[in-house]
Amino acid sequence: MQLRKVTAASAAVLALALTATACGSDDKDDSASGGGKKITIGIKIDQPGIGLKTPDGKYTGFDVDVATYVAKELGYDAQNIEFKETKSADRETAISRGDVKFIVASYSINDERLQKVDFAGPYLLAHQDILVRADDSTIKSPEDLNNKKLCSVTGSTSAQNVKDKLAPKAQLQEYGGYSECLTGLENKAVDALTTDDSILAGYASQDANKGKFKLAGFKMTNENYGIGLKKGDADLKKKINDALTKMVSDGSWQKAVDANFGPAGYKNEDAPKIGNVVK
């Protein structure tokens, strides 16, 4: 009888311990306190210079450097960061659903997105530009794109923006991806490629592309890259903004710009002031 009582008591203690452990396992490390837990950050994984997953499973790019720096300031070591691909169309959903703590993915701040998410930053002021062959001197202004073959990816509004506002006779060519546009540009199947200058600089900076292409420097639009986070999380927004401010002041921001975009001769704007969205 005594043995049964001890066994029952032991079982009760074990059940209580298992319950406590199960409850604790739900405490995912998405708090800003760090403590050795994990944080999930949304990035692009197919944009060289911005966010790229290499064949060996590593992540490189300016956005990756920014995300890593911010996470460190929030208390997370690099090995405790889980990067998650967030495609452009999925970014707001990933934030609202809690799939990621925040997103650093060439994410331009605009009024439509501000209705759904909040932004820290901006941390980079990019511009829509074009990429041409390094030996091409025929395109000196956006108007020179008239009667030229202008490439962009399917679904992008960049090329249409040029045709609607700057070069109505531009011949739009839609390819499946920027790499295909680059191949077409190199082979003279197209005359120019358009999207954000930061993205173009990233592609042109790849070892295989060095010296082949150049940015025109037209600055056709302003693209304020911000860090997207759940709407109403003022505490996290302040902490991220503080981290970005420190990244600029200690020189890490410029170092990341030079490392990721420098080989393309990218003439970046100065680091934007936090909260200063350039229209």
Short mmCIF file of N, CA and C in Angstrom, two decimals, residues 22-103:
data_model
loop_
_atom_site.label_atom_id
_atom_site.label_comp_id
_atom_site.label_asym_id
_atom_site.label_seq_id
_atom_site.Cartn_x
_atom_site.Cartn_y
_atom_site.Cartn_z
N ALA A 22 6.05 21.85 -21.00
CA ALA A 22 5.28 22.09 -22.23
C ALA A 22 4.89 23.54 -22.34
N CYS A 23 4.49 24.13 -21.20
CA CYS A 23 4.12 25.54 -21.22
C CYS A 23 5.32 26.39 -21.59
N GLY A 24 6.49 26.02 -21.03
CA GLY A 24 7.69 26.79 -21.31
C GLY A 24 8.11 26.70 -22.75
N SER A 25 7.83 25.57 -23.42
CA SER A 25 8.26 25.40 -24.80
C SER A 25 7.50 26.32 -25.74
N ASP A 26 6.37 26.86 -25.31
CA ASP A 26 5.62 27.79 -26.15
C ASP A 26 6.24 29.18 -26.14
N ASP A 27 7.18 29.41 -25.22
CA ASP A 27 7.78 30.73 -25.09
C ASP A 27 8.86 30.90 -26.14
N LYS A 28 8.44 31.17 -27.36
CA LYS A 28 9.35 31.32 -28.47
C LYS A 28 10.14 32.58 -28.29
N ASP A 29 11.36 32.59 -28.76
CA ASP A 29 12.21 33.74 -28.51
C ASP A 29 12.00 34.86 -29.49
N ASP A 30 10.82 35.43 -29.46
CA ASP A 30 10.59 36.58 -30.30
C ASP A 30 10.46 37.84 -29.46
N SER A 31 10.80 37.75 -28.19
CA SER A 31 10.82 38.95 -27.37
C SER A 31 12.12 39.68 -27.61
N ALA A 32 12.14 40.96 -27.32
CA ALA A 32 13.34 41.75 -27.57
C ALA A 32 14.35 41.61 -26.47
N SER A 33 14.13 40.74 -25.51
CA SER A 33 15.04 40.62 -24.39
C SER A 33 16.22 39.70 -24.67
N GLY A 34 16.16 38.91 -25.75
CA GLY A 34 17.26 38.03 -26.10
C GLY A 34 17.28 36.82 -25.19
N GLY A 35 18.38 36.68 -24.42
CA GLY A 35 18.47 35.59 -23.47
C GLY A 35 18.81 34.26 -24.11
N GLY A 36 19.44 34.29 -25.30
CA GLY A 36 19.86 33.06 -25.92
C GLY A 36 18.80 32.36 -26.72
N LYS A 37 17.61 32.90 -26.79
CA LYS A 37 16.55 32.29 -27.59
C LYS A 37 16.64 32.74 -29.04
N LYS A 38 15.72 32.29 -29.85
CA LYS A 38 15.76 32.57 -31.28
C LYS A 38 14.88 33.76 -31.65
N ILE A 39 15.28 34.43 -32.71
CA ILE A 39 14.44 35.47 -33.30
C ILE A 39 14.34 35.19 -34.80
N THR A 40 13.16 35.36 -35.35
CA THR A 40 12.94 35.10 -36.78
C THR A 40 12.78 36.44 -37.50
N ILE A 41 13.60 36.64 -38.52
CA ILE A 41 13.62 37.90 -39.27
C ILE A 41 13.37 37.60 -40.74
N GLY A 42 12.46 38.34 -41.36
CA GLY A 42 12.15 38.17 -42.77
C GLY A 42 13.15 38.91 -43.65
N ILE A 43 13.63 38.23 -44.70
CA ILE A 43 14.55 38.85 -45.65
C ILE A 43 14.23 38.33 -47.05
N LYS A 44 14.88 38.93 -48.05
CA LYS A 44 14.89 38.36 -49.39
C LYS A 44 16.08 37.41 -49.47
N ILE A 45 15.96 36.37 -50.27
CA ILE A 45 17.07 35.43 -50.39
C ILE A 45 17.55 35.29 -51.83
N ASP A 46 17.04 36.16 -52.73
CA ASP A 46 17.40 36.03 -54.13
C ASP A 46 17.87 37.35 -54.73
N GLN A 47 18.31 38.29 -53.88
CA GLN A 47 18.77 39.59 -54.37
C GLN A 47 20.23 39.81 -53.94
N PRO A 48 21.18 39.58 -54.84
CA PRO A 48 22.59 39.81 -54.50
C PRO A 48 22.82 41.23 -54.02
N GLY A 49 23.62 41.38 -52.98
CA GLY A 49 23.90 42.70 -52.43
C GLY A 49 22.85 43.16 -51.44
N ILE A 50 21.64 42.62 -51.52
CA ILE A 50 20.55 42.98 -50.62
C ILE A 50 20.29 41.84 -49.63
N GLY A 51 19.83 40.72 -50.15
CA GLY A 51 19.60 39.53 -49.34
C GLY A 51 19.71 38.31 -50.23
N LEU A 52 20.71 37.49 -49.96
CA LEU A 52 20.96 36.34 -50.83
C LEU A 52 21.35 35.13 -49.99
N LYS A 53 20.71 34.00 -50.27
CA LYS A 53 21.11 32.73 -49.66
C LYS A 53 22.06 32.03 -50.60
N THR A 54 23.28 31.80 -50.15
CA THR A 54 24.30 31.21 -50.99
C THR A 54 24.14 29.68 -51.01
N PRO A 55 24.77 29.01 -51.98
CA PRO A 55 24.63 27.54 -52.08
C PRO A 55 25.05 26.80 -50.81
N ASP A 56 25.95 27.39 -50.02
CA ASP A 56 26.38 26.72 -48.78
C ASP A 56 25.48 27.05 -47.59
N GLY A 57 24.35 27.73 -47.87
CA GLY A 57 23.38 27.98 -46.81
C GLY A 57 23.61 29.24 -46.01
N LYS A 58 24.57 30.07 -46.41
CA LYS A 58 24.83 31.32 -45.70
C LYS A 58 24.00 32.45 -46.29
N TYR A 59 23.86 33.52 -45.53
CA TYR A 59 23.09 34.68 -45.98
C TYR A 59 24.01 35.89 -46.07
N THR A 60 23.91 36.60 -47.19
CA THR A 60 24.75 37.78 -47.40
C THR A 60 23.89 38.93 -47.92
N GLY A 61 24.44 40.15 -47.84
CA GLY A 61 23.75 41.32 -48.38
C GLY A 61 23.60 42.42 -47.34
N PHE A 62 23.31 43.60 -47.85
CA PHE A 62 23.17 44.77 -46.98
C PHE A 62 22.04 44.60 -45.97
N ASP A 63 20.88 44.12 -46.44
CA ASP A 63 19.76 43.91 -45.53
C ASP A 63 20.11 42.88 -44.45
N VAL A 64 20.85 41.87 -44.82
CA VAL A 64 21.28 40.85 -43.86
C VAL A 64 22.19 41.48 -42.81
N ASP A 65 23.11 42.35 -43.25
CA ASP A 65 24.00 43.03 -42.32
C ASP A 65 23.22 43.93 -41.37
N VAL A 66 22.24 44.65 -41.92
CA VAL A 66 21.41 45.52 -41.08
C VAL A 66 20.62 44.69 -40.07
N ALA A 67 19.99 43.63 -40.55
CA ALA A 67 19.18 42.78 -39.68
C ALA A 67 20.03 42.18 -38.56
N THR A 68 21.24 41.73 -38.89
CA THR A 68 22.12 41.12 -37.90
C THR A 68 22.55 42.13 -36.85
N TYR A 69 22.86 43.35 -37.29
CA TYR A 69 23.26 44.40 -36.36
C TYR A 69 22.11 44.76 -35.41
N VAL A 70 20.93 44.93 -35.97
CA VAL A 70 19.77 45.29 -35.16
C VAL A 70 19.47 44.18 -34.15
N ALA A 71 19.49 42.94 -34.61
CA ALA A 71 19.22 41.81 -33.72
C ALA A 71 20.21 41.77 -32.56
N LYS A 72 21.47 42.05 -32.86
CA LYS A 72 22.50 42.06 -31.81
C LYS A 72 22.19 43.13 -30.77
N GLU A 73 21.75 44.30 -31.23
CA GLU A 73 21.40 45.38 -30.31
C GLU A 73 20.17 45.03 -29.47
N LEU A 74 19.33 44.15 -30.01
CA LEU A 74 18.16 43.69 -29.26
C LEU A 74 18.50 42.54 -28.30
N GLY A 75 19.75 42.07 -28.37
CA GLY A 75 20.18 41.03 -27.45
C GLY A 75 20.32 39.64 -28.04
N TYR A 76 20.31 39.52 -29.38
CA TYR A 76 20.39 38.22 -30.02
C TYR A 76 21.73 38.04 -30.72
N ASP A 77 22.42 36.96 -30.43
CA ASP A 77 23.64 36.63 -31.14
C ASP A 77 23.31 36.15 -32.54
N ALA A 78 24.30 36.23 -33.43
CA ALA A 78 24.07 35.86 -34.83
C ALA A 78 23.56 34.43 -34.97
N GLN A 79 24.08 33.52 -34.14
CA GLN A 79 23.68 32.12 -34.26
C GLN A 79 22.24 31.88 -33.80
N ASN A 80 21.64 32.88 -33.15
CA ASN A 80 20.26 32.74 -32.69
C ASN A 80 19.26 33.43 -33.61
N ILE A 81 19.74 33.86 -34.77
CA ILE A 81 18.85 34.48 -35.76
C ILE A 81 18.40 33.43 -36.77
N GLU A 82 17.12 33.34 -36.98
CA GLU A 82 16.57 32.49 -38.04
C GLU A 82 16.05 33.40 -39.14
N PHE A 83 16.71 33.37 -40.30
CA PHE A 83 16.27 34.16 -41.43
C PHE A 83 15.20 33.38 -42.20
N LYS A 84 14.14 34.09 -42.56
CA LYS A 84 13.01 33.47 -43.26
C LYS A 84 12.72 34.26 -44.52
N GLU A 85 12.64 33.56 -45.65
CA GLU A 85 12.34 34.25 -46.90
C GLU A 85 10.94 34.84 -46.85
N THR A 86 10.84 36.13 -47.19
CA THR A 86 9.54 36.78 -47.30
C THR A 86 9.48 37.49 -48.65
N LYS A 87 8.70 36.92 -49.54
CA LYS A 87 8.55 37.53 -50.86
C LYS A 87 7.72 38.80 -50.74
N SER A 88 7.85 39.66 -51.73
CA SER A 88 7.23 40.98 -51.67
C SER A 88 5.74 40.91 -51.36
N ALA A 89 5.05 39.99 -52.02
CA ALA A 89 3.59 39.91 -51.85
C ALA A 89 3.18 39.36 -50.49
N ASP A 90 4.12 38.75 -49.76
CA ASP A 90 3.78 38.08 -48.50
C ASP A 90 4.20 38.85 -47.26
N ARG A 91 4.82 40.01 -47.43
CA ARG A 91 5.44 40.68 -46.29
C ARG A 91 4.44 41.09 -45.22
N GLU A 92 3.35 41.75 -45.60
CA GLU A 92 2.38 42.20 -44.58
C GLU A 92 1.75 41.02 -43.86
N THR A 93 1.45 39.96 -44.61
CA THR A 93 0.85 38.77 -44.01
C THR A 93 1.80 38.12 -43.01
N ALA A 94 3.07 38.02 -43.36
CA ALA A 94 4.06 37.40 -42.48
C ALA A 94 4.18 38.16 -41.17
N ILE A 95 4.07 39.48 -41.24
CA ILE A 95 4.16 40.30 -40.02
C ILE A 95 2.90 40.13 -39.17
N SER A 96 1.74 40.28 -39.78
CA SER A 96 0.49 40.23 -39.02
C SER A 96 0.25 38.85 -38.42
N ARG A 97 0.73 37.81 -39.09
CA ARG A 97 0.53 36.45 -38.62
C ARG A 97 1.55 36.06 -37.55
N GLY A 98 2.59 36.87 -37.40
CA GLY A 98 3.61 36.56 -36.41
C GLY A 98 4.64 35.57 -36.89
N ASP A 99 4.73 35.35 -38.20
CA ASP A 99 5.74 34.43 -38.73
C ASP A 99 7.15 34.97 -38.51
N VAL A 100 7.28 36.29 -38.47
CA VAL A 100 8.57 36.95 -38.27
C VAL A 100 8.39 38.06 -37.24
N LYS A 101 9.48 38.41 -36.59
CA LYS A 101 9.44 39.52 -35.63
C LYS A 101 9.46 40.85 -36.37
N PHE A 102 10.32 40.92 -37.39
CA PHE A 102 10.34 42.10 -38.26
C PHE A 102 10.94 41.70 -39.60
N ILE A 103 10.83 42.59 -40.58
CA ILE A 103 11.27 42.29 -41.95
C ILE A 103 12.25 43.36 -42.43
#
